[in-house]
Amino acid sequence: KQEVTQIPAALSVPEGENLVLNCSFTDSAIYNLQWFRQDPGKGLTSLLLIQSSQREQTSGRLNASLDKSSGRSTLYIAASQPGDSATYLCAVIPVRFGAGTRLTVKP
Amino acid sequence: ETGVTQTPRHLVMGMTNKKSLKCEQHLGHNAMYWYKQSAKKPLELMFVYNFKEQTENNSVPSRFSPECPNSSHLFLHLHTLQPEDSALYLCASSQDVGTYNEQFFGPGTRLTVL
């Protein structure tokens, strides 16, 4: 059974800092991996989708990497801003979600 | 309307009530999903529909009954719920259930069962 783990569960950083969120999965037979952002009480916003044949995807200040063989993905956020404060979730397809990392960026 | 919409946004119901959640996607997708998000637990996939056919049911209790009349609409019929069913219910859609499966989510329905 696929298990997805996100570390850390919570992270607090000062504004402007670069940071890395981690996602690990136990079964490397995935089709793709998707990173989401969730604001409190809201739905999920798709950030990046990495297909299984890719190693990374970039969008603005975000960069996500995927290493299927080691069962790991990272989400790198450059020059963090208070508006980046949210919970970040990773999901693998076939569908299994991690519990998320709650990020707080302090001004 | 764009993206994925869900109604109602908030719902309070008693254990003996019958209610329905509605999801509509305006993205031309063929696959739709229901998820449950409880406090301090990972998102749980409940049901998957592809081209109106149910392709996945993750051992969801029968008090939750999904309906997909067409590829754009998905319902979740609720009856005889328990307080532990209180959660945020999220709907999502994707092009299909194949390998290129980027999912787009609605804002969710916050359900409280008294």
Coordinates of C-alpha atoms in Angstrom, one line a residue:
Chain A
K1 CA 0.0 0.0 0.0
Q2 CA 1.4 3.4 -1.0
E3 CA 2.3 5.7 1.8
V4 CA 3.1 9.4 1.4
T5 CA 5.0 11.3 4.1
Q6 CA 5.7 15.0 4.2
I7 CA 8.3 16.4 6.4
P8 CA 8.3 18.7 8.3
A9 CA 4.7 18.9 9.4
A10 CA 5.0 22.6 10.1
L11 CA 7.6 25.2 9.2
S12 CA 8.0 28.8 10.2
V13 CA 10.6 31.0 8.4
P14 CA 11.3 34.8 8.1
E15 CA 10.4 36.5 4.9
G16 CA 12.9 36.3 2.1
E17 CA 14.3 32.9 3.1
N18 CA 14.6 30.1 0.6
L19 CA 13.1 26.8 1.8
V20 CA 12.6 23.2 0.9
L21 CA 9.6 21.0 1.6
N22 CA 9.9 17.2 1.4
C23 CA 7.6 14.5 0.2
S24 CA 8.5 10.8 0.2
F25 CA 6.5 7.8 -1.1
T26 CA 7.0 4.1 -0.6
D27 CA 6.0 2.7 -4.0
S28 CA 7.9 4.1 -6.9
A29 CA 5.3 2.9 -9.4
I30 CA 3.6 6.2 -9.8
Y31 CA 2.3 8.0 -12.9
N32 CA 3.0 11.4 -11.7
L33 CA 3.3 13.6 -8.6
Q34 CA 1.4 16.9 -8.0
W35 CA 2.1 19.7 -5.4
F36 CA -0.8 21.7 -4.1
R37 CA -1.4 24.7 -1.9
Q38 CA -4.3 24.9 0.5
D39 CA -5.4 28.0 2.4
P40 CA -7.3 27.5 5.6
G41 CA -10.8 26.2 5.0
K42 CA -10.4 26.3 1.2
G43 CA -9.9 23.9 -1.6
L44 CA -6.6 22.9 -3.2
T45 CA -4.7 25.0 -5.8
S46 CA -2.5 23.0 -8.1
L47 CA 1.1 24.3 -8.1
L48 CA 3.1 21.9 -10.1
L49 CA 2.7 18.5 -11.8
I50 CA 5.7 16.3 -12.5
Q51 CA 5.2 13.4 -14.8
S52 CA 6.9 10.2 -14.0
S53 CA 9.4 10.7 -16.9
Q54 CA 10.4 14.1 -15.7
R55 CA 12.8 15.1 -13.0
E56 CA 11.7 18.7 -12.3
Q57 CA 9.2 21.4 -13.0
T58 CA 9.5 25.1 -12.4
S59 CA 6.9 27.8 -12.1
G60 CA 8.0 31.3 -11.0
R61 CA 9.6 31.0 -7.5
L62 CA 8.7 27.4 -7.2
N63 CA 10.7 24.4 -8.3
A64 CA 9.7 20.8 -7.8
S65 CA 11.9 17.8 -8.3
L66 CA 11.1 14.1 -8.5
D67 CA 13.4 11.1 -7.9
K68 CA 11.3 8.0 -8.4
S69 CA 14.0 5.6 -7.6
S70 CA 14.4 7.0 -4.1
G71 CA 10.8 7.8 -3.7
R72 CA 11.3 11.5 -3.0
S73 CA 10.1 14.8 -4.2
T74 CA 11.1 18.3 -3.0
L75 CA 9.3 21.6 -3.4
Y76 CA 11.8 24.6 -3.4
I77 CA 10.4 28.0 -2.7
A78 CA 12.7 30.9 -3.4
A79 CA 12.5 34.3 -1.6
S80 CA 9.5 33.3 0.5
Q81 CA 6.8 35.9 1.1
P82 CA 4.0 36.2 3.8
G83 CA 1.6 35.4 1.0
D84 CA 3.2 31.9 0.7
S85 CA 1.8 31.0 4.1
A86 CA -0.5 28.0 3.6
T87 CA -0.4 24.2 3.8
Y88 CA 1.4 22.5 1.0
L89 CA 0.3 19.0 0.0
C90 CA 1.9 16.5 -2.3
A91 CA 0.0 13.7 -4.0
V92 CA 1.1 10.8 -6.1
I93 CA -1.0 9.2 -8.8
P94 CA -2.5 6.5 -8.3
V95 CA -4.0 8.8 -5.8
R96 CA -2.5 9.1 -2.4
F97 CA -2.0 12.4 -0.5
G98 CA 0.5 13.4 2.1
A99 CA -0.6 15.0 5.3
G100 CA 0.9 18.3 4.3
T101 CA 3.4 20.9 5.5
R102 CA 1.9 23.9 7.2
L103 CA 4.2 26.9 6.2
T104 CA 4.2 30.2 7.9
V105 CA 6.3 33.0 6.5
K106 CA 6.8 35.8 9.0
P107 CA 7.1 39.4 7.7
Chain B
E1 CA -18.3 30.1 -13.9
T2 CA -14.9 28.7 -14.3
G3 CA -13.0 25.8 -12.9
V4 CA -14.7 23.5 -10.4
T5 CA -17.6 24.8 -8.3
Q6 CA -19.2 23.2 -5.3
T7 CA -22.5 23.9 -3.5
P8 CA -23.4 24.4 -0.8
R9 CA -20.2 25.8 0.8
H10 CA -21.4 25.0 4.3
L11 CA -23.9 22.5 5.5
V12 CA -25.2 21.6 8.9
M13 CA -27.4 18.5 9.2
G14 CA -28.8 16.2 11.7
M15 CA -28.1 12.5 11.8
T16 CA -31.5 11.7 10.4
N17 CA -31.5 14.2 7.5
K18 CA -30.9 13.6 3.8
K19 CA -28.9 16.1 1.9
S20 CA -26.9 16.3 -1.3
L21 CA -23.6 17.9 -2.2
K22 CA -23.2 19.2 -5.8
C23 CA -20.0 19.6 -7.9
E24 CA -19.8 21.0 -11.3
Q25 CA -16.7 21.3 -13.5
H26 CA -16.4 23.8 -16.4
L27 CA -13.1 22.4 -17.7
G28 CA -14.3 19.8 -20.2
H29 CA -12.8 17.0 -18.1
N30 CA -14.0 13.4 -18.1
A31 CA -13.0 12.3 -14.6
M32 CA -14.4 13.5 -11.3
Y33 CA -13.5 12.7 -7.8
W34 CA -14.9 13.0 -4.2
Y35 CA -12.4 13.5 -1.3
K36 CA -12.9 13.8 2.4
Q37 CA -10.6 15.9 4.5
S38 CA -10.9 15.5 8.2
A39 CA -8.9 17.4 10.8
K40 CA -5.3 16.3 11.1
K41 CA -5.7 13.5 8.5
P42 CA -4.5 13.3 4.9
L43 CA -7.0 13.7 2.2
E44 CA -8.9 10.5 1.6
L45 CA -10.1 9.6 -1.9
M46 CA -13.7 8.4 -1.7
F47 CA -15.0 7.9 -5.3
V48 CA -13.7 8.2 -8.8
Y49 CA -15.8 8.6 -12.0
N50 CA -14.5 8.4 -15.5
F51 CA -16.9 9.1 -18.4
K52 CA -19.8 8.9 -15.9
E53 CA -18.8 5.4 -14.8
Q54 CA -17.6 4.7 -11.2
T55 CA -14.1 3.3 -11.4
E56 CA -13.1 3.5 -7.7
N57 CA -14.9 3.2 -4.4
N58 CA -12.5 3.2 -1.5
S59 CA -14.6 1.2 1.0
V60 CA -16.9 4.2 1.6
P61 CA -19.9 3.5 3.9
S62 CA -23.2 3.2 2.1
R63 CA -24.6 6.3 3.8
F64 CA -22.5 8.1 1.2
S65 CA -24.1 7.6 -2.3
P66 CA -22.4 9.2 -5.3
E67 CA -24.2 10.1 -8.6
C68 CA -22.6 11.2 -11.8
P69 CA -25.3 12.0 -14.4
N70 CA -22.8 13.4 -16.9
S71 CA -19.1 14.3 -17.1
S72 CA -19.7 17.8 -15.8
H73 CA -21.7 17.0 -12.7
L74 CA -21.1 15.0 -9.6
F75 CA -23.3 14.6 -6.6
L76 CA -22.8 13.1 -3.2
H77 CA -26.1 12.0 -1.5
L78 CA -25.9 11.9 2.3
H79 CA -28.2 10.0 4.6
T80 CA -28.1 8.8 8.2
L81 CA -24.7 10.4 8.8
Q82 CA -22.6 10.2 12.0
P83 CA -20.9 13.1 13.8
E84 CA -17.5 11.6 12.7
D85 CA -18.6 12.3 9.1
S86 CA -18.1 16.0 9.8
A87 CA -15.3 17.2 7.4
L88 CA -14.5 19.2 4.4
Y89 CA -15.7 17.4 1.3
L90 CA -13.7 18.3 -1.8
C91 CA -14.5 17.6 -5.4
A92 CA -11.9 17.5 -8.2
S93 CA -11.7 16.8 -11.9
S94 CA -9.1 15.8 -14.4
Q95 CA -8.9 15.2 -18.1
D96 CA -9.3 11.5 -17.4
V97 CA -7.9 8.9 -15.1
G98 CA -4.9 8.1 -17.3
T99 CA -1.3 8.9 -16.6
Y100 CA -1.5 12.6 -17.3
N101 CA -3.8 13.3 -14.4
E102 CA -3.5 16.8 -13.2
Q103 CA -6.3 17.4 -10.8
F104 CA -8.2 20.6 -10.2
F105 CA -10.1 21.1 -7.0
G106 CA -13.3 22.9 -6.0
P107 CA -13.5 25.0 -2.9
G108 CA -15.1 22.3 -0.8
T109 CA -18.3 21.9 1.3
R110 CA -17.8 22.2 5.0
L111 CA -20.1 19.6 6.5
T112 CA -21.1 19.5 10.2
V113 CA -23.2 16.6 11.4
L114 CA -25.0 17.2 14.7

